[in-house]
Short mmCIF file of C-alpha atoms and ligand atoms in Angstrom, two decimals:
data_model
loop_
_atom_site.label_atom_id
_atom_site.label_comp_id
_atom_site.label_asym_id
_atom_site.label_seq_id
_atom_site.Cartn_x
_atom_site.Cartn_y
_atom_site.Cartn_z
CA UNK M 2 -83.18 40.33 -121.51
CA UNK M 3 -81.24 43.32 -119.02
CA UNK M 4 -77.41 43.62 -119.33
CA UNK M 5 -75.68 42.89 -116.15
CA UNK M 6 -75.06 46.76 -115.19
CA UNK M 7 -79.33 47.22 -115.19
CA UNK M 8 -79.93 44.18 -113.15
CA UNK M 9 -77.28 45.19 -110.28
CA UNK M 10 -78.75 48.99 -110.66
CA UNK M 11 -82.43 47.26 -110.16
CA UNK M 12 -81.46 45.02 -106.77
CA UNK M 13 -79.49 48.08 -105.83
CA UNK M 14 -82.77 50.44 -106.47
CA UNK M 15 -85.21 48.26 -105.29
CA UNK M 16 -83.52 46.64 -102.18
CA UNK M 17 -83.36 49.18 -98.84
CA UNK M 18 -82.56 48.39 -95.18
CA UNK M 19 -85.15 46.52 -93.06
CA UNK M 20 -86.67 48.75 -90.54
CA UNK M 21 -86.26 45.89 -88.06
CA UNK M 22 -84.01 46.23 -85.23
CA UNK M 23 -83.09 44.47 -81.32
CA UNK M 24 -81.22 44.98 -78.89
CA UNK M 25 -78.75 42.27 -78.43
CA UNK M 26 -75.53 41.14 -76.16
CA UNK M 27 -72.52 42.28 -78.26
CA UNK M 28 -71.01 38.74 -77.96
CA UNK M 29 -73.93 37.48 -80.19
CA UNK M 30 -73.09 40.42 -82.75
CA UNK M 31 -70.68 39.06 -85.36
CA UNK M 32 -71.43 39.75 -88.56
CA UNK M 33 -74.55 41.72 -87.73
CA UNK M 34 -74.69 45.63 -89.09
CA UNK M 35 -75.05 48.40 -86.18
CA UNK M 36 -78.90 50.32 -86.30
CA UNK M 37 -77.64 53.16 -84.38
CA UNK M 38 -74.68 54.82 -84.00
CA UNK M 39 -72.73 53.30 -81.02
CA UNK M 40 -71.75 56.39 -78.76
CA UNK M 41 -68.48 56.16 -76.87
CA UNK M 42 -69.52 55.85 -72.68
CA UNK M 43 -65.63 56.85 -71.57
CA UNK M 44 -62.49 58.38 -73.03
CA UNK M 45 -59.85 55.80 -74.44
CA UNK M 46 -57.46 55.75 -73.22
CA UNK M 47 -59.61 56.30 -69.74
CA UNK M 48 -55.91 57.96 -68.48
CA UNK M 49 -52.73 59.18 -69.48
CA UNK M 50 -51.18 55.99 -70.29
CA UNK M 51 -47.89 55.09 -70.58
CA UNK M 52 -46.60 53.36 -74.51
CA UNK M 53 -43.61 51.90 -73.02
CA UNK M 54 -41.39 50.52 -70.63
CA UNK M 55 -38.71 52.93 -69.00
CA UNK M 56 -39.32 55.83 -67.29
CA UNK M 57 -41.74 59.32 -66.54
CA UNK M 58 -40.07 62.26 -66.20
CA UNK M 59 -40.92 65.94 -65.19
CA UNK M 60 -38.24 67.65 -67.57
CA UNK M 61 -35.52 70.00 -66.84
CA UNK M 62 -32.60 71.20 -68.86
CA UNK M 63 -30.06 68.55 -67.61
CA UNK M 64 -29.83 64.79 -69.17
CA UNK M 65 -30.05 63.83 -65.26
CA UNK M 66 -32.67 62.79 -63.09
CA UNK M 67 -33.36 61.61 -59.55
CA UNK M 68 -36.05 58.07 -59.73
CA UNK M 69 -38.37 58.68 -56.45
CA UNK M 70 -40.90 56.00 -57.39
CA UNK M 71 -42.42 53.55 -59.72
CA UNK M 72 -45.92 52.81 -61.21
CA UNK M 73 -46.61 49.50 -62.88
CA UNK M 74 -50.18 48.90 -65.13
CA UNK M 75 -52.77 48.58 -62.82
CA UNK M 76 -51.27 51.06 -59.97
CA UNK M 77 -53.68 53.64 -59.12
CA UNK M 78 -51.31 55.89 -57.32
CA UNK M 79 -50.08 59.36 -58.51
CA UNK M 80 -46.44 60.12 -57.20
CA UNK M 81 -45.72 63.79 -57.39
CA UNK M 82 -42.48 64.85 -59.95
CA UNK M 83 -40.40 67.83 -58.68
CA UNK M 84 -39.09 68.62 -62.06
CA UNK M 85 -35.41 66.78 -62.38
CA UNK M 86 -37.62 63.88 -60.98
CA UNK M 87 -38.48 60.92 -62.59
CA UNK M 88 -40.71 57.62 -61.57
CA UNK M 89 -39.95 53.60 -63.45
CA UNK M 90 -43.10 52.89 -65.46
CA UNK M 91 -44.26 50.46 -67.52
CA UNK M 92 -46.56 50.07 -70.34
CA UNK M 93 -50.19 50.85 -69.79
CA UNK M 94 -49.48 52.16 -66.39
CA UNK M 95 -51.30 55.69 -65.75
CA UNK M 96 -48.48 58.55 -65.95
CA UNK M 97 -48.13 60.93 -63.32
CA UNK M 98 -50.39 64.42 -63.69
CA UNK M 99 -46.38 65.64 -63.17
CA UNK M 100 -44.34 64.20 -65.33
CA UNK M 101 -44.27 65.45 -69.14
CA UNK M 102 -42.66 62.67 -71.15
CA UNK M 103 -41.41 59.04 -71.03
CA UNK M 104 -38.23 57.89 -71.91
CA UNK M 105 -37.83 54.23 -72.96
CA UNK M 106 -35.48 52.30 -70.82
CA UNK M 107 -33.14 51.35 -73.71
CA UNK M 108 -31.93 55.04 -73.79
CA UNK M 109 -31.18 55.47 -70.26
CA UNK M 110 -28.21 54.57 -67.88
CA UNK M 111 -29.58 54.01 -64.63
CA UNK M 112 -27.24 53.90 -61.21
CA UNK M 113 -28.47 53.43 -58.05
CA UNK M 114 -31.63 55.94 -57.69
CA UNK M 115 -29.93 58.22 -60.65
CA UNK M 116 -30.83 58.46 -64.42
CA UNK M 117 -28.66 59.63 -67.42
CA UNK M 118 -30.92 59.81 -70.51
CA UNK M 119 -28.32 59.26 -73.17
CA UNK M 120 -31.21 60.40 -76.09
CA UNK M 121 -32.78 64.32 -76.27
CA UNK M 122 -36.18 63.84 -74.30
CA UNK M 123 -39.75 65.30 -76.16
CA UNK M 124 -41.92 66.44 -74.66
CA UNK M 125 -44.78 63.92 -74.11
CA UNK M 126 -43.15 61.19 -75.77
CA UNK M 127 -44.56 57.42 -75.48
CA UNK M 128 -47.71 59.00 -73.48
CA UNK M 129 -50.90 57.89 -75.13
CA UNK M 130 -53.10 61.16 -73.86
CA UNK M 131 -56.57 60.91 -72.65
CA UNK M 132 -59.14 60.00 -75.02
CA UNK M 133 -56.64 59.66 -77.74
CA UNK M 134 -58.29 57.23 -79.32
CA UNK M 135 -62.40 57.92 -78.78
CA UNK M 136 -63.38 60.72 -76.44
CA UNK M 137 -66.37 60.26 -74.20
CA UNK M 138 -69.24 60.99 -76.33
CA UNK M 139 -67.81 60.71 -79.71
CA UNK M 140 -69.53 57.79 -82.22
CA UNK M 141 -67.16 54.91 -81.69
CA UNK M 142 -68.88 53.03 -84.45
CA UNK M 143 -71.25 54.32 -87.09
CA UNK M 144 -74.93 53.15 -88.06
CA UNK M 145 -74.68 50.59 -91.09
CA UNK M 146 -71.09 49.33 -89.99
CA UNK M 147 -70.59 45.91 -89.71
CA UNK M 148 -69.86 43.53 -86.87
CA UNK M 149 -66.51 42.14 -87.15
CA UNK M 150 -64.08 40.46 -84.46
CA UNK M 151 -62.06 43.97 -84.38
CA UNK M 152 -65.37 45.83 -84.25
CA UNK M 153 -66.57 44.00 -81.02
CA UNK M 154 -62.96 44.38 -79.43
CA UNK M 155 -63.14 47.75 -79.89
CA UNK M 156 -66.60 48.66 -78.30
CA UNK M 157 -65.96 45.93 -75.93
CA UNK M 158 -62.76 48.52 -74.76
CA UNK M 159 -64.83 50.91 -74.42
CA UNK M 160 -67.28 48.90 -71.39
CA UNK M 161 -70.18 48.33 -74.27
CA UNK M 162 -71.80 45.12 -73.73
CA UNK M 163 -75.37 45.72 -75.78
CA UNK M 164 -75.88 47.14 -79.06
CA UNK M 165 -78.64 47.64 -81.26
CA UNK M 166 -78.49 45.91 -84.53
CA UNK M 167 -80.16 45.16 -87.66
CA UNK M 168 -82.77 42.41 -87.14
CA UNK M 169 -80.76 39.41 -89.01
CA UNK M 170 -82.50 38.47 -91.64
CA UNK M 171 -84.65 35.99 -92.35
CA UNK M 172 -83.75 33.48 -95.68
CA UNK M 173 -85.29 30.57 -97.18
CA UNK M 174 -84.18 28.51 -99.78
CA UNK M 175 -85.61 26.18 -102.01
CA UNK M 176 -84.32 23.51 -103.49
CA UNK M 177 -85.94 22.06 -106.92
CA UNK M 178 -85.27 18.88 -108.99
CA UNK M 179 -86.47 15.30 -109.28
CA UNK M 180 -82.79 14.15 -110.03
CA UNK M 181 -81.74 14.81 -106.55
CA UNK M 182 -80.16 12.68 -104.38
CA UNK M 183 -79.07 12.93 -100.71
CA UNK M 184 -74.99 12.86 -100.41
CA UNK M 185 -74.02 9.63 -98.37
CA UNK M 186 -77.15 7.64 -100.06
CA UNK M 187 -76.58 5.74 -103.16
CA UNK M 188 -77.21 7.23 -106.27
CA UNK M 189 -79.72 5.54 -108.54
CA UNK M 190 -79.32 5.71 -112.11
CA UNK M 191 -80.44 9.75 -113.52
CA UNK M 192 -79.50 11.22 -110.29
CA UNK M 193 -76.83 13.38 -108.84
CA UNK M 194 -76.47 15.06 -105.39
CA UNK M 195 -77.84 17.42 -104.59
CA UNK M 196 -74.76 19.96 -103.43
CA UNK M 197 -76.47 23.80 -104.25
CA UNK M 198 -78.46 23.49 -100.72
CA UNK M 199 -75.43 23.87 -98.69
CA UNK M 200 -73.34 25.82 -100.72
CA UNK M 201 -75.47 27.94 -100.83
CA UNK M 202 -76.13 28.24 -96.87
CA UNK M 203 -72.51 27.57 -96.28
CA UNK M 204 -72.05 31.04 -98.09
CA UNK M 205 -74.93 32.51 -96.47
CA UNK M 206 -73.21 31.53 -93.29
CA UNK M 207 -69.85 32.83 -94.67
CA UNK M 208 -71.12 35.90 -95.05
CA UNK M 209 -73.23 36.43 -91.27
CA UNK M 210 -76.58 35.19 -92.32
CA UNK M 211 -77.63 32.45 -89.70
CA UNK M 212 -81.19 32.24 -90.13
CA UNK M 213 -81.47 29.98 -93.15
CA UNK M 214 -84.10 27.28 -93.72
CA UNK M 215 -83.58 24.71 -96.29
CA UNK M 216 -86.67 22.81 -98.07
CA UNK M 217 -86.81 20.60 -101.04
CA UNK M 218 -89.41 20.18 -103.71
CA UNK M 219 -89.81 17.75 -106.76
CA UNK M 220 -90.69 19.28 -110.34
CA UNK M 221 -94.13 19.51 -109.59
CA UNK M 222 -96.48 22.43 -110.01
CA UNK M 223 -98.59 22.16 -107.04
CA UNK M 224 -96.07 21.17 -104.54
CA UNK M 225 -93.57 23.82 -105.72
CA UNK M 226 -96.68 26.88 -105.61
CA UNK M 227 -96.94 25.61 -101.48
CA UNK M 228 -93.94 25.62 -100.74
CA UNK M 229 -93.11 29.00 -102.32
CA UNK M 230 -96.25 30.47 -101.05
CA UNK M 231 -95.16 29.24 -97.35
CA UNK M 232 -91.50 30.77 -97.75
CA UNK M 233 -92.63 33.96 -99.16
CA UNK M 234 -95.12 34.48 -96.21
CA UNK M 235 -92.66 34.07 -93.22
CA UNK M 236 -88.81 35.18 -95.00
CA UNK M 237 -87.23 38.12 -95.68
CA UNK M 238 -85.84 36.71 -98.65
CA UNK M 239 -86.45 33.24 -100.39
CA UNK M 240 -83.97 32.07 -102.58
CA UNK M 241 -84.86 28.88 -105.29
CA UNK M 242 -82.38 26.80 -106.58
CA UNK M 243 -83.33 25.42 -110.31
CA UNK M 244 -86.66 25.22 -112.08
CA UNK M 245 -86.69 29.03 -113.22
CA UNK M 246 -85.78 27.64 -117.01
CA UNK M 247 -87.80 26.95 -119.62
CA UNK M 248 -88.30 23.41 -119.74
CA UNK M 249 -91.45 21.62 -119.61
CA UNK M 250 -90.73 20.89 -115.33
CA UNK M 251 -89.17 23.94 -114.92
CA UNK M 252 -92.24 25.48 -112.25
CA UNK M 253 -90.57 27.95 -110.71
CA UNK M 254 -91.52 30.70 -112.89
CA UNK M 255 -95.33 30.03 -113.23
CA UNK M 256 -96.15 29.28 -109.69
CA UNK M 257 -94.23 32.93 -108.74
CA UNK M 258 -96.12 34.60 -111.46
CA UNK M 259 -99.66 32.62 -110.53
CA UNK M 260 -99.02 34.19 -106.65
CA UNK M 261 -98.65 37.80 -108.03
CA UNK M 262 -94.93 37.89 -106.82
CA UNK M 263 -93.99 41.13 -108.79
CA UNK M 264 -90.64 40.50 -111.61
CA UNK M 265 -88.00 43.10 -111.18
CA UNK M 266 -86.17 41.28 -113.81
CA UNK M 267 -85.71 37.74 -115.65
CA UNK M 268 -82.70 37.00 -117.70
CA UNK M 269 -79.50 38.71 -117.93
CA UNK M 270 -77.27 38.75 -120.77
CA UNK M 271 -74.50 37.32 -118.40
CA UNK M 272 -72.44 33.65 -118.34
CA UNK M 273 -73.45 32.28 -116.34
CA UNK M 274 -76.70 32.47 -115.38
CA UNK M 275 -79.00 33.60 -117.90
CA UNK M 276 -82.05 32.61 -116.45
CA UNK M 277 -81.76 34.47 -113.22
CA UNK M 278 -85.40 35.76 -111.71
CA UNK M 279 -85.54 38.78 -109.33
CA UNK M 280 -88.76 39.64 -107.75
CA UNK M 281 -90.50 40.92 -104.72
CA UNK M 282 -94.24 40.56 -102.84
CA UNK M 283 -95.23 42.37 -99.95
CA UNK M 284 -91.34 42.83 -98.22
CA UNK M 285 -90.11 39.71 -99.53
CA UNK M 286 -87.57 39.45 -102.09
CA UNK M 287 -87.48 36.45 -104.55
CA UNK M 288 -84.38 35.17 -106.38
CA UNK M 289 -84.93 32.07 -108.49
CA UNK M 290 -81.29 30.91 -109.36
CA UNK M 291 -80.65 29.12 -112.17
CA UNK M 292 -80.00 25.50 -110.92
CA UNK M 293 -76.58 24.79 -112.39
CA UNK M 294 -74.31 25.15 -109.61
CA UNK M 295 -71.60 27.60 -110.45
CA UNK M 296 -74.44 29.74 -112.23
CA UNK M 297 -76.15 29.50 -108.83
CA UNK M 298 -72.87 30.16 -107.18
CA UNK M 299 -72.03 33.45 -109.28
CA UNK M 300 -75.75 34.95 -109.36
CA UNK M 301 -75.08 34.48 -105.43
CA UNK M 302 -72.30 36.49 -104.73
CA UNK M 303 -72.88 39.23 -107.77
CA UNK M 304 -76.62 40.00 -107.14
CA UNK M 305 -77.96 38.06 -103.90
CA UNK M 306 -74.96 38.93 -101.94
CA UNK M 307 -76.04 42.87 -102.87
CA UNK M 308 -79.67 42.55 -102.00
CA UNK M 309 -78.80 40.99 -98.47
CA UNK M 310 -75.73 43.85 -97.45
CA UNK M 311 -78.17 46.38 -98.55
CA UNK M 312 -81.33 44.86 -96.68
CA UNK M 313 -79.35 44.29 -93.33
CA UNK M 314 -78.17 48.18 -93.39
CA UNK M 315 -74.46 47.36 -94.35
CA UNK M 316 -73.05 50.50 -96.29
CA UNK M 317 -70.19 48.44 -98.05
CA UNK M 318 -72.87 45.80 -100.92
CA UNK M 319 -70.88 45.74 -103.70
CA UNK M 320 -68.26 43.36 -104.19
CA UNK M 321 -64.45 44.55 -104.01
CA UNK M 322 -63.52 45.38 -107.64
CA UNK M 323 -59.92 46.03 -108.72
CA UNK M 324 -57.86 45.27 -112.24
CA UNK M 325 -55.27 42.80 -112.53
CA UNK M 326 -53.05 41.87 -115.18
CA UNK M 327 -54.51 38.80 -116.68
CA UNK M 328 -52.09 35.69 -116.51
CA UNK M 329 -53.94 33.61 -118.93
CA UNK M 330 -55.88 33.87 -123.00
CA UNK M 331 -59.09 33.85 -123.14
CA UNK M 332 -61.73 33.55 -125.65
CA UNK M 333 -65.16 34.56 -125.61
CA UNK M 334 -67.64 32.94 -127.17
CA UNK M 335 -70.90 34.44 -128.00
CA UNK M 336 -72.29 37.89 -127.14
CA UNK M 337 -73.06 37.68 -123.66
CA UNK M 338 -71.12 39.35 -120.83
CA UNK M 339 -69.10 36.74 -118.70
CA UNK M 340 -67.82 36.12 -115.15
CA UNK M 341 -64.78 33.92 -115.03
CA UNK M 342 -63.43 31.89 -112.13
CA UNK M 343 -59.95 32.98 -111.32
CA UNK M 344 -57.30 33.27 -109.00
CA UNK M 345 -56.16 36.60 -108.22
CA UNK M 346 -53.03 37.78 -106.51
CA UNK M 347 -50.86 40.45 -106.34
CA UNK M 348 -51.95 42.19 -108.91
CA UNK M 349 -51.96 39.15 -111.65
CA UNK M 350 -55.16 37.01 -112.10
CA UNK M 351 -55.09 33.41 -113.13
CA UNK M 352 -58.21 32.71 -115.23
CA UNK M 353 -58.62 28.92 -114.55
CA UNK M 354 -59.49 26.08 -116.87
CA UNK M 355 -63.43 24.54 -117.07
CA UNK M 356 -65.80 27.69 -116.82
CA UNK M 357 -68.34 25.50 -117.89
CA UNK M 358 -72.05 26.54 -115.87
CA UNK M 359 -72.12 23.09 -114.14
CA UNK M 360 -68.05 22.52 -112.94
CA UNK M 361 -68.37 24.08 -109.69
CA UNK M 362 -64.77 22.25 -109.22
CA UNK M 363 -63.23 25.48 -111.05
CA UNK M 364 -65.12 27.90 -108.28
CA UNK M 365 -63.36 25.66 -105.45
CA UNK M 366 -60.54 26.99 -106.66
CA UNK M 367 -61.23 30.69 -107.51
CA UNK M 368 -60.97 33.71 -105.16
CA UNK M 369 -62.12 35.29 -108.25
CA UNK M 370 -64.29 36.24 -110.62
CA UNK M 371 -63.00 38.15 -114.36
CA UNK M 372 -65.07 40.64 -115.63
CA UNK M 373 -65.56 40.13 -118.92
CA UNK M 374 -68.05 43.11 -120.94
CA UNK M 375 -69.99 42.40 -123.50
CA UNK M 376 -68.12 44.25 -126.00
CA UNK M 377 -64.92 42.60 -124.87
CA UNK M 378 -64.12 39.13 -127.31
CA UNK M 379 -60.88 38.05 -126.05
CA UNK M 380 -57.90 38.21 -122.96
CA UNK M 381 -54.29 38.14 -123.85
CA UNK M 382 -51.75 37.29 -121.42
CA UNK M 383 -50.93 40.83 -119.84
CA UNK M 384 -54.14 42.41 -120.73
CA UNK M 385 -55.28 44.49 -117.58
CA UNK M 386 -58.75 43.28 -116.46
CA UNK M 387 -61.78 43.88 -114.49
CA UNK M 388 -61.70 41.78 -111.21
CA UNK M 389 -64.71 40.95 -108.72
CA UNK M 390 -63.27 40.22 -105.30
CA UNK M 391 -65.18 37.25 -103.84
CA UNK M 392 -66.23 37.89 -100.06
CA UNK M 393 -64.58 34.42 -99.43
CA UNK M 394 -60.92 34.64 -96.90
P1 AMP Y 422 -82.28 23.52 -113.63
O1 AMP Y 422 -81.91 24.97 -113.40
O2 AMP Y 422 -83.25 23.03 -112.64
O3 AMP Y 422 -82.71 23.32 -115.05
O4 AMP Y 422 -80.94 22.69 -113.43
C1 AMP Y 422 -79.84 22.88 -114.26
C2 AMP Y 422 -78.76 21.87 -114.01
O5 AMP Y 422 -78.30 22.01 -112.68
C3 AMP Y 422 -79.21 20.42 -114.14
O6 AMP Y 422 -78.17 19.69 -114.74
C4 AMP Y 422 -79.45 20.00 -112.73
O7 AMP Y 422 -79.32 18.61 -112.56
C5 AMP Y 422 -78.40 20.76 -111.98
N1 AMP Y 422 -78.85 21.04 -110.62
C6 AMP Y 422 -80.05 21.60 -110.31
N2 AMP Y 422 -80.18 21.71 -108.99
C7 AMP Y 422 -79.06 21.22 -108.45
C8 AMP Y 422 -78.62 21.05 -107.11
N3 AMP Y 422 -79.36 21.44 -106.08
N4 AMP Y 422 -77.41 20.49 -106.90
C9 AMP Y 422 -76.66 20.12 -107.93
N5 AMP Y 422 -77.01 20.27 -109.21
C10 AMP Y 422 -78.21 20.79 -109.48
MG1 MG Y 423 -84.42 21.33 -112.53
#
């Protein structure tokens, strides 16, 4: 069995960015990672560009100044500024090539065609100077950065329409267990339903990954090796859910073994989620998740989540970490390092009641999840912490 810090160090050594990339329509890009740097096609702002509303001035050494024109956003035309002369303007209109500074309208008295500035005037104040924010040619956005709504405003500013991304990938998961039942069927006696399938897509989708096919399979050797076999062929990564313990229908393990899928690791000294498998034939990477669904839930975001960012080129895989001051005692039993669901805030985490591997009710609640070393026993109120960020809003 690997301590926690060796298994993250193995998905982290052993994972690497797909060499699979398209060209897509940046309005299809959310959440996908950039494969080349994006290079900026115009300076931005394309023009001098006026910050506010009041007025461009070509400055002299009196507080007066004659107002020969005015250029609203939009205009295209250029009045010419004598100095002493000044033009109205408003924000995001292009400033005259001859006027050196705006002053806002709120420090101005205005009569008739005359100004008084009643405030000292800088030079090139509340002009926004070409290419002040990207200059033609500069990267706009690096390779490896992710897709987010600011992201495709940005390039979007800049006239980009196509970029080349990161193919997304390509996930299956597999769900295990004879006890399942659909949700909205009755349950039989022995069952329960079945609820890891889409939690676990829903935070596949959470975090950008669209391409997710879901298939179940009862404990059974034979149809569990097919259906394995079939996901490992045709995904980027398959994840299992369940069946990776050591009970006598736990197949999981065997039928990955029996196909020569290669074991980077099984079993962590972590709660929860001990039996966690990590493996990898051909390109494919295997995890077999323990089927309990908050140790499913917390393998997911500490390990799986890692592989992915790192396989879809995004430079940013590790969860957020931070310390807190812990709002709550605990007390650890056993010798195995421990993630707790929490609440975190300000500063102060709330470790939260029923950590138990199967109460997936406590992770509803968590934004989350205390660190808790192997060598650490026990949290007192005001203890500072270790704190994993979840990647949830
Ligand atoms: P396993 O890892 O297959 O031994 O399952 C461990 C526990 O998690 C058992 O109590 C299962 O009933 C439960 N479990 C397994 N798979 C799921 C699932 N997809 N949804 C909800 N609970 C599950
Ligand atoms: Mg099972």
């Amino acid at each position: 069995m690997i301590s926690i810090e060796q298994a993250i160090s193995i998905v982290k050594k052993s994972t690497k960015p797909l060499d699979k990339s398209e060209c897509i329509s940046l309005k299809n890009g959310l959440g996908l990672t950039l494969a080349k740097d994006v290079v900026s096609p115009i300076n931005m702002p394309p023009f001098r560009q006026s910050a506010m509303d009041g007025y461009a001035v070509n400055m002299h050494n009196s507080n007066q100044y004659s107002i020969i024109d005015e250029v609203k956003a939009g205009d295209a035309h250029q009045p010419t500024l004598q100095t002493g002369e000044a033009v109205r303007i408003f924000t995001g209109a292009p400033v005259p090539d001859t006027a050196n500074a705006i002053i806002i309208q709120e420090h101005v008295s205005v009569n008739a065609n005359f100004l008084t500035a009643n405030k000292p005037i800088e030079l090139n104040a509340n002009i926004r100077s070409l290419g002040e924010q990207t200059k033609k040619g500069d990267i706009a956005l690096k390779k490896g950065t992710k897709l987010t709504p600011a992201g495709i405003g940005f390039l979007t500013s800049l006239g980009i329409t196509e970029v080349v991304v990161n193919k997304p990938l390509s996930i299956a998961l597999i769900v295990t267990g004879n006890e399942l039942a659909t949700a909205g069927d009755s349950l039989q006696y022995g069952q329960i339903y079945e609820s890891n399938a889409i939690m676990l897509s829903s935070a596949l989708n959470d975090l950008g990954y669209m391409n997710v096919g879901i298939t179940n399979v009862k404990d059974d050797y034979q149809s569990t090796y097919n259906v394995l076999q079939d996901a490992i062929l045709n995904n980027d990564m398959v994840l299992v859910s369940g069946g990776i313990s050591v009970g006598d229908y736990d197949f999981v393990g065997k039928a990955l073994l029996e196909m020569c899928v290669e074991q980077l690791f099984y079993k962590v000294k972590q709660k929860p989620g001990k039996p966690l498998f990590f493996g990898k034939k051909d390109h494919t990477f295997v995890f077999a998740l323990p089927g309990n669904p908050a140790s499913a839930l917390s393998c997911f975001y500490v390990y799986v989540n890692t592989a992915l960012k790192r396989m879809s080129g995004n430079e940013h895989f590790e969860l957020l970490k931070t310390t807190a001051k812990s709002l709550s005692n605990f007390v650890k039993k056993g010798d195995r390092a421990q993630f707790l669901k929490a609440i975190y805030n300000n500063d102060k985490v709330e470790i939260l009641e029923g950590q138990n591997s199967s109460m997936i009710h406590t992770f509803a609640l968590a934004n989350a999840l205390v660190y808790v070393p192997e060598n650490l026993h026990e949290i007192t109120v005001n203890d500072t912490v270790e704190v994993l960020l979840l990647p949830i809003n």
